[in-house]
PDB file of C-alpha atoms in Angstrom:
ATOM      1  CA  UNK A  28       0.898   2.044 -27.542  1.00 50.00           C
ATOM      2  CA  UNK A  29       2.799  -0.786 -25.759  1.00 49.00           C
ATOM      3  CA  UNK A  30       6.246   0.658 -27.583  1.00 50.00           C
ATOM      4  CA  UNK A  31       5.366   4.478 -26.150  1.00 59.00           C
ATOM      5  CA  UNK A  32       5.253   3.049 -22.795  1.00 63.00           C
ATOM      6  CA  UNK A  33       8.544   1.678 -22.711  1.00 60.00           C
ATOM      7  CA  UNK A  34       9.694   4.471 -24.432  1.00 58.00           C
ATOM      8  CA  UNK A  35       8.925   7.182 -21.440  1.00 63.00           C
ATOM      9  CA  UNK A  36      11.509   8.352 -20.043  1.00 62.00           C
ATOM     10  CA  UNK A  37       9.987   8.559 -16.173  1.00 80.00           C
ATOM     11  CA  UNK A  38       7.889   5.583 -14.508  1.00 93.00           C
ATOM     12  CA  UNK A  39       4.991   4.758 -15.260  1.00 95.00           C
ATOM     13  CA  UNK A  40       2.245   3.011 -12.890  1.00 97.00           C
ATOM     14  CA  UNK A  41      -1.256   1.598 -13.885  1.00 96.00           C
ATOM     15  CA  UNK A  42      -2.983   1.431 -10.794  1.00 97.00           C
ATOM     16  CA  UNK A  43      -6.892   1.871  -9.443  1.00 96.00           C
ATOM     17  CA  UNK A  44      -8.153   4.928  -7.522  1.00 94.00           C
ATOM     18  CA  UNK A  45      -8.795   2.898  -4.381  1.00 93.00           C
ATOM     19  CA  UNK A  46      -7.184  -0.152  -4.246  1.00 96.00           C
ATOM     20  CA  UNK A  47      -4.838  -0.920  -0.638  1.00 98.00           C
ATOM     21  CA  UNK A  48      -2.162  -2.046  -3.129  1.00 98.00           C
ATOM     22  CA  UNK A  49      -2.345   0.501  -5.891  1.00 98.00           C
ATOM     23  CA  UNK A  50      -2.078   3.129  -3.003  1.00 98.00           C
ATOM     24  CA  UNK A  51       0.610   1.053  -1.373  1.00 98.00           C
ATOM     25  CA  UNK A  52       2.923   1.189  -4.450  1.00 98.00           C
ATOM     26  CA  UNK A  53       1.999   5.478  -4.734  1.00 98.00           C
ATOM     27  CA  UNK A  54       2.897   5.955  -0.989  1.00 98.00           C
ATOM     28  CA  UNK A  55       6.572   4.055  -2.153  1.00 98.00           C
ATOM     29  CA  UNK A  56       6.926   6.653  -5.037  1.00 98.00           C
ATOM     30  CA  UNK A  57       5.636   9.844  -2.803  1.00 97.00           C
ATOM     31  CA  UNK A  58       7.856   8.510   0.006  1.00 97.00           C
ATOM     32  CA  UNK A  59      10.631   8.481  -2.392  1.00 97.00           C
ATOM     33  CA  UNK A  60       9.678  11.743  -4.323  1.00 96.00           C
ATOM     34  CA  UNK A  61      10.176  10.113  -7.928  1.00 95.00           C
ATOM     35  CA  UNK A  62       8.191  11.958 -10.431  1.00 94.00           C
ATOM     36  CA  UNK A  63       6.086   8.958 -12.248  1.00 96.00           C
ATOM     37  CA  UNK A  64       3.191   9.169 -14.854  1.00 95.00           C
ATOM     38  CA  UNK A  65      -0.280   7.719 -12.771  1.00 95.00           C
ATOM     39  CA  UNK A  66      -2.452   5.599 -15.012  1.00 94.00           C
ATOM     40  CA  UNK A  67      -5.845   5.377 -13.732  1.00 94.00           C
ATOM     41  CA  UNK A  68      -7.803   2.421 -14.799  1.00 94.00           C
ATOM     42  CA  UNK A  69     -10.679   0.673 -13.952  1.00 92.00           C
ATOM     43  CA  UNK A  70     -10.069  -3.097 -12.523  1.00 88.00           C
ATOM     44  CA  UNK A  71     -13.205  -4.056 -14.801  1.00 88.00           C
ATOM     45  CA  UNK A  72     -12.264  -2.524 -18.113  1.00 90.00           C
ATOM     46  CA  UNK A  73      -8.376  -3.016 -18.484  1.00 90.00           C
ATOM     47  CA  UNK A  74      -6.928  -1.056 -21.472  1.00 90.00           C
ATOM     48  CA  UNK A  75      -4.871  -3.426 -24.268  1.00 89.00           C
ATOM     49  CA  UNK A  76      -1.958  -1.900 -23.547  1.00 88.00           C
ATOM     50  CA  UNK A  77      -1.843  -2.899 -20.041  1.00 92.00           C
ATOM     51  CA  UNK A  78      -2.665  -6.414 -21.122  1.00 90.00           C
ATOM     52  CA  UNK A  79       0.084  -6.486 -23.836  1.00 91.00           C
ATOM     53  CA  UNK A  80       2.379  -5.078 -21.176  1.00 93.00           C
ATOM     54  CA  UNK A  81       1.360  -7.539 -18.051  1.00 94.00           C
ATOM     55  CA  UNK A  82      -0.551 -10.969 -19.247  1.00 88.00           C
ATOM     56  CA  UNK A  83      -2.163 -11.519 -15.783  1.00 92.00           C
ATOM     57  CA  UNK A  84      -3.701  -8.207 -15.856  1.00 91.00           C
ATOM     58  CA  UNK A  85      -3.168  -7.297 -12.320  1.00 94.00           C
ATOM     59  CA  UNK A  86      -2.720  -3.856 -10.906  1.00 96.00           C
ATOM     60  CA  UNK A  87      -0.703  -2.030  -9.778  1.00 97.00           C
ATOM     61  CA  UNK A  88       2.008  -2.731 -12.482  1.00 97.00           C
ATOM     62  CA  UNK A  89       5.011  -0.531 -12.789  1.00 97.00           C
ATOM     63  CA  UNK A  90       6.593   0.306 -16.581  1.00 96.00           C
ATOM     64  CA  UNK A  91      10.245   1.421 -16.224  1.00 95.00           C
ATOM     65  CA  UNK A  92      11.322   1.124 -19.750  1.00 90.00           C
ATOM     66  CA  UNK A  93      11.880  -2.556 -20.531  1.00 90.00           C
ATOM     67  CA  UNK A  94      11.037  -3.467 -17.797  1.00 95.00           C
ATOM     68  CA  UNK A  95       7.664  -4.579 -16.296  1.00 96.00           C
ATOM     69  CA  UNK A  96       6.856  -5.533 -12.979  1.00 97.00           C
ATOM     70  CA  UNK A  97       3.412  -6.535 -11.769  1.00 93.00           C
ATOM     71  CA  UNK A  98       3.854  -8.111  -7.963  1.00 95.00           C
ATOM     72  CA  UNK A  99       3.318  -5.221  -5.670  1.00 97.00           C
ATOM     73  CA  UNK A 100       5.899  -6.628  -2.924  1.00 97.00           C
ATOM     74  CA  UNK A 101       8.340  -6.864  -5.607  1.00 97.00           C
ATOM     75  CA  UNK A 102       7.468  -3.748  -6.923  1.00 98.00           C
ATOM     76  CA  UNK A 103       8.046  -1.977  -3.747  1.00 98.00           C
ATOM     77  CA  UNK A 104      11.607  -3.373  -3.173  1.00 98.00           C
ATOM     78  CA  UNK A 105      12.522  -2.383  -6.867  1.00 98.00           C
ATOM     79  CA  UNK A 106      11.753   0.983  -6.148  1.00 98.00           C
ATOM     80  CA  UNK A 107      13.246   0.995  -2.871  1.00 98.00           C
ATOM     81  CA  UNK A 108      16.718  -0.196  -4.563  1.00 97.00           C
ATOM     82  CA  UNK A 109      16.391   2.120  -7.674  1.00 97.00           C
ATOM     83  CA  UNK A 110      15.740   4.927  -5.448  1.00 97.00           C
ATOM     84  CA  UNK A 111      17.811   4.406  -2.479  1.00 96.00           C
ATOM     85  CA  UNK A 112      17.401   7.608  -0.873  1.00 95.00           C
ATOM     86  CA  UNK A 113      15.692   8.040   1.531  1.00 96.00           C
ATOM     87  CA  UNK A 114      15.840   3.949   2.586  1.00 97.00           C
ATOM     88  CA  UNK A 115      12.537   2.431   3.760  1.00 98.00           C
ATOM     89  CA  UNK A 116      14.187  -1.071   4.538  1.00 97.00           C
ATOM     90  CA  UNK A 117      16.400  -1.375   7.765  1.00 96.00           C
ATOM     91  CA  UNK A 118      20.204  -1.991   7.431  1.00 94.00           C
ATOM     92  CA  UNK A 119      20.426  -4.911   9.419  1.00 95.00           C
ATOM     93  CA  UNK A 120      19.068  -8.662   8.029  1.00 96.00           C
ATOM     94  CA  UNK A 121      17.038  -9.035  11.054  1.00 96.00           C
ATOM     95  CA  UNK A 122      15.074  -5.796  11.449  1.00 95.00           C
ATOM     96  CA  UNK A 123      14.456  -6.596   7.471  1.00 96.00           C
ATOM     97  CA  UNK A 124      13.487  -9.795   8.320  1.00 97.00           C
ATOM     98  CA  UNK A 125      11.063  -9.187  10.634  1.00 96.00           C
ATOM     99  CA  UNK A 126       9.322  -6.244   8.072  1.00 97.00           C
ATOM    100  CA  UNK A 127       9.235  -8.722   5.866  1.00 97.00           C
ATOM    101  CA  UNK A 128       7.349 -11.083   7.351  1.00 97.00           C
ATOM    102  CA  UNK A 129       5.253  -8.310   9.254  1.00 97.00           C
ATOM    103  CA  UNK A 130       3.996  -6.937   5.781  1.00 97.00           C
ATOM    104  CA  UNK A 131       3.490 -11.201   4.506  1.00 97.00           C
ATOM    105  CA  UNK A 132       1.483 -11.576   7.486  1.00 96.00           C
ATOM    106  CA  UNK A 133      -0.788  -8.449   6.301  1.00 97.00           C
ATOM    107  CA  UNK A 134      -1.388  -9.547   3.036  1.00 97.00           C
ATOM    108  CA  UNK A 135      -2.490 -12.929   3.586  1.00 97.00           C
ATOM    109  CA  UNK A 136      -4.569 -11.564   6.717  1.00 97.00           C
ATOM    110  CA  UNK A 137      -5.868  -8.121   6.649  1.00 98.00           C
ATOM    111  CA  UNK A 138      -6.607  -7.753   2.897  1.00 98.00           C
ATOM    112  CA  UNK A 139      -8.678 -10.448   2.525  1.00 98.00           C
ATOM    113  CA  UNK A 140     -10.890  -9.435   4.911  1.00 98.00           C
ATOM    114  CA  UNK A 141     -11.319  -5.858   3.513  1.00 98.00           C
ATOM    115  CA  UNK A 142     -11.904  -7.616   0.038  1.00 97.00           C
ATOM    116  CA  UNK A 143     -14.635  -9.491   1.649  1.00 98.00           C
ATOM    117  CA  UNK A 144     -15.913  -6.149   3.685  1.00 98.00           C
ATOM    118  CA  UNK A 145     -15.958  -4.553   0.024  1.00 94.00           C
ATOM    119  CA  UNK A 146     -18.066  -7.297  -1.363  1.00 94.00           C
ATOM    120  CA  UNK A 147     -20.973  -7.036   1.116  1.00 94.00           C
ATOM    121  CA  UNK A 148     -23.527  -9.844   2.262  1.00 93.00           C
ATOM    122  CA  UNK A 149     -23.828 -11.592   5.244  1.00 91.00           C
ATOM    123  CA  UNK A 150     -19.813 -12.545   5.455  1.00 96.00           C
ATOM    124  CA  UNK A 151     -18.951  -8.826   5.627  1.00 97.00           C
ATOM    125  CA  UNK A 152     -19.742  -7.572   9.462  1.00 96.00           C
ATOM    126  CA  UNK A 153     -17.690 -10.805  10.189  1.00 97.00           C
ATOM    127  CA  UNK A 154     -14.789  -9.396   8.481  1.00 98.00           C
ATOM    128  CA  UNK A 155     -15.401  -6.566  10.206  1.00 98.00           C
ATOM    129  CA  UNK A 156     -14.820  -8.305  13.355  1.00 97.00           C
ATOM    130  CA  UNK A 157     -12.168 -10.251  12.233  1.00 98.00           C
ATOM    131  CA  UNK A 158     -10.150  -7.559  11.005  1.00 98.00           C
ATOM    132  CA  UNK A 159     -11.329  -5.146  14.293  1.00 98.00           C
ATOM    133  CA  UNK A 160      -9.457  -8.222  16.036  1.00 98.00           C
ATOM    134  CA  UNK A 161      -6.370  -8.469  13.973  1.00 97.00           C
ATOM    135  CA  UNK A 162      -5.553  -4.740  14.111  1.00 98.00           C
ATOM    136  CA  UNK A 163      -5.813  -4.259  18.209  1.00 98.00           C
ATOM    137  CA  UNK A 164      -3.996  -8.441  18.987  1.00 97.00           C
ATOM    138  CA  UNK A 165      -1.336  -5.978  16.682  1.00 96.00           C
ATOM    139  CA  UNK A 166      -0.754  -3.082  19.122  1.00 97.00           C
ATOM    140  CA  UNK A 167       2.808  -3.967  20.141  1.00 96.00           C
ATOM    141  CA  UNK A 168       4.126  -3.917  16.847  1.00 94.00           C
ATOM    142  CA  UNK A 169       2.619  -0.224  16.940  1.00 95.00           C
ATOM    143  CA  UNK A 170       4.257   0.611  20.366  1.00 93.00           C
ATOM    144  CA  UNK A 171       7.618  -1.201  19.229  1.00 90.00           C
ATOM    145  CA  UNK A 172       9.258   2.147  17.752  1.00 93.00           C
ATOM    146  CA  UNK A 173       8.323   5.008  15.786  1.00 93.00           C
ATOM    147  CA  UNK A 174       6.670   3.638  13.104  1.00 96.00           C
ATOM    148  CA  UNK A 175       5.759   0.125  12.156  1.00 96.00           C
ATOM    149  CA  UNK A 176       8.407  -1.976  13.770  1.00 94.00           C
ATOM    150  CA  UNK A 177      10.912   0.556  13.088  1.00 95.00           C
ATOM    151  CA  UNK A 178      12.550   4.104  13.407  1.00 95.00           C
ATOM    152  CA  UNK A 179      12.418   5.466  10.074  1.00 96.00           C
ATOM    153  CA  UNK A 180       9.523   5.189   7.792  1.00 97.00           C
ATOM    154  CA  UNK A 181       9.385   1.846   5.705  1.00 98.00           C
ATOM    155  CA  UNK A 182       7.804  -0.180   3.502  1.00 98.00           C
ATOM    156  CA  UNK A 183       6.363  -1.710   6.094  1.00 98.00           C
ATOM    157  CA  UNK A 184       4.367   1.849   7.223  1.00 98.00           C
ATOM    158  CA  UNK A 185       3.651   1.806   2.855  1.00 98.00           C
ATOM    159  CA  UNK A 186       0.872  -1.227   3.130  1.00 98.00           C
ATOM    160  CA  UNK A 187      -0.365  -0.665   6.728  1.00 98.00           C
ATOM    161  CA  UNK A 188      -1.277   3.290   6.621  1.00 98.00           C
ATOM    162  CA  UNK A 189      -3.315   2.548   3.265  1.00 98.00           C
ATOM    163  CA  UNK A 190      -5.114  -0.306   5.341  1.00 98.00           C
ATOM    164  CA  UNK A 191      -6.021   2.418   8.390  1.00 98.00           C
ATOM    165  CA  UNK A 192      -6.803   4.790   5.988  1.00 98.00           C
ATOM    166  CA  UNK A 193     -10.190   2.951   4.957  1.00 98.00           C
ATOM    167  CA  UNK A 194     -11.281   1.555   8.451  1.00 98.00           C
ATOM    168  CA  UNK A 195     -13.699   4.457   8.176  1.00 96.00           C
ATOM    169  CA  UNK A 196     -14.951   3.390   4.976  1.00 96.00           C
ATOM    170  CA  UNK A 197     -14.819  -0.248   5.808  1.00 97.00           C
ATOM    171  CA  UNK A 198     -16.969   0.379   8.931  1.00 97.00           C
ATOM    172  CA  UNK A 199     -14.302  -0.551  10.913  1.00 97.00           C
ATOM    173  CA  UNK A 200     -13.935   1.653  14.316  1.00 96.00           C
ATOM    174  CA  UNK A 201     -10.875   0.376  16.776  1.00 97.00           C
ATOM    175  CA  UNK A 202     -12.318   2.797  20.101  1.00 96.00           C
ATOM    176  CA  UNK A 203     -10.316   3.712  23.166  1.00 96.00           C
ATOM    177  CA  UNK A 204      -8.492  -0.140  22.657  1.00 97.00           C
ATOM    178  CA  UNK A 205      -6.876   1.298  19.407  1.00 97.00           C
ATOM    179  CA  UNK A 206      -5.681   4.758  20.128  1.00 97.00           C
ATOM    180  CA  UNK A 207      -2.389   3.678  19.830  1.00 97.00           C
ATOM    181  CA  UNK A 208      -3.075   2.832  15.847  1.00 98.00           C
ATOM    182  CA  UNK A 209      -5.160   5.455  15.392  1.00 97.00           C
ATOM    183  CA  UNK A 210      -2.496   7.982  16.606  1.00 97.00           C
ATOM    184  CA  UNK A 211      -0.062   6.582  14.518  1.00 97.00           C
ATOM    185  CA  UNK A 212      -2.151   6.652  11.897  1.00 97.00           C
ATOM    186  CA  UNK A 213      -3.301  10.548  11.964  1.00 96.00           C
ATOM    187  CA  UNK A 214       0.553  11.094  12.094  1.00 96.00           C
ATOM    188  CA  UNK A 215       1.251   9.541   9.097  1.00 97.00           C
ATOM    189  CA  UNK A 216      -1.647  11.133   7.454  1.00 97.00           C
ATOM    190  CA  UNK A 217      -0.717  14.684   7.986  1.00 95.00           C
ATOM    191  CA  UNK A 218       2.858  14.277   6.224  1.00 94.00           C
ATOM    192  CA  UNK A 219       3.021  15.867   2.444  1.00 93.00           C
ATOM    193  CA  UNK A 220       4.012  12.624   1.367  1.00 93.00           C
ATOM    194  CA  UNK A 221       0.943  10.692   2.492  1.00 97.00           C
ATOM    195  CA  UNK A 222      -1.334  13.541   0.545  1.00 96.00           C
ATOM    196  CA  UNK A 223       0.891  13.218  -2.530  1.00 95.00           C
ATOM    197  CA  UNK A 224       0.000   9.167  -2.651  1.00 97.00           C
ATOM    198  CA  UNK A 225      -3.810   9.920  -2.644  1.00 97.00           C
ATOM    199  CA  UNK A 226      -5.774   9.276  -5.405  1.00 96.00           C
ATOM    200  CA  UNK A 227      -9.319  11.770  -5.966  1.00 95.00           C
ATOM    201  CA  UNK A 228     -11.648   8.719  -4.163  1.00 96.00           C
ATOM    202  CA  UNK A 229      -9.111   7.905  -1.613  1.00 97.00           C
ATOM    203  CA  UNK A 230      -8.884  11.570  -0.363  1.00 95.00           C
ATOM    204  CA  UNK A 231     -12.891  12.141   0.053  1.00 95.00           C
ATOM    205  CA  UNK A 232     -12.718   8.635   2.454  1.00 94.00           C
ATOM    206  CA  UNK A 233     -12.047  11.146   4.629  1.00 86.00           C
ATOM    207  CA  UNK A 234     -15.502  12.781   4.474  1.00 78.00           C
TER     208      UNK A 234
END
């Protein structure tokens, strides 16, 4: 099975149906319009071939030919620089810069928190809180430009729209203080490319 992986000819992702990651990678691919097969697995019942393919077992992980990758940041650039049209990193080594360390800051601070929302118990309306707090002290960095610290779309915009996405499903509500995220948000979640990066469960958080 491993051997008929490598041996597609198009990409080919193992992701979940709901995980901020997972969708982070498909919003990269839909951004970039590559056609890509989408593996759907379950975190808690891995198929062999994944595990063959990436030892750690961690999702997403991306198949293109020999080559497996199974960091989502670094998966993200490689697609970015295999598919350099349309860009989703800034030109200059600053702007980059500061993306980069925008969307470090995210993952070591926002997605912890929703993993501890998803688990329940008493530290979850904390999280809440914590994460209510991190999103609106963020608010510049919405007002700076367009999108996310930037003109253009970028990879940046690919891990923080995912995060939005399940504030209503995390119990998370920003109010009047947040309608600058918000409205960035709903714009981003109106373009074809946002609906194209949705998995089945992802699309009825909606409801």
């Amino acid at each position: 099975m491993v051997s008929s992986v490598r041996n597609r000819t198009v990409l080919t992702l193992f992701t979940t149906n709901d995980a901020v990651q997972c969708h982070r990678v498909r919003m990269v691919l839909a951004a970039k319009g590559v056609v890509y097969d989408r593996v759907e697995v379950s975190p808690d019942k891995l198929p062999e071939d994944l595990l063959d393919l990436n030892p750690y077992g961690t999702l997403p992980t991306l198949v293109d030919r020999d080559l497996v990758l199974h960091d989502t940041s670094v998966i993200c650039e490689y697609l970015d620089e295999r598919y350099p049209h349309p860009p989703l990193m800034p030109i200059d080594p600053l702007s980059r810069a500061r993306l980069r360390l925008a969307m470090v800051r995210i993952e070591q601070d926002w997605l912890p928190l929703i993993e501890t929302i998803g688990q329940g118990g008493r530290k979850a309306e904390t999280a809440r809180k914590h994460l209510r707090e991190q999103l609106l002290s963020a608010r510049p960095l919405f007002k700076a430009a367009k999108y996310f610290l930037n003109p253009e779309l970028s990879l940046a915009d690919c891990l923080v729209v995912p995060v939005l996405w399940r504030l209503k499903t995390l119990g998370v509500k920003l109010g009047r203080e947040g309608k600058v995220i918000t409205d960035y948000g709903d714009r981003i979640f109106h373009s074809p490319g946002f609906a194209r990066s949705l998995s089945d469960e992802e699309r009825a958080m909606a409801e």
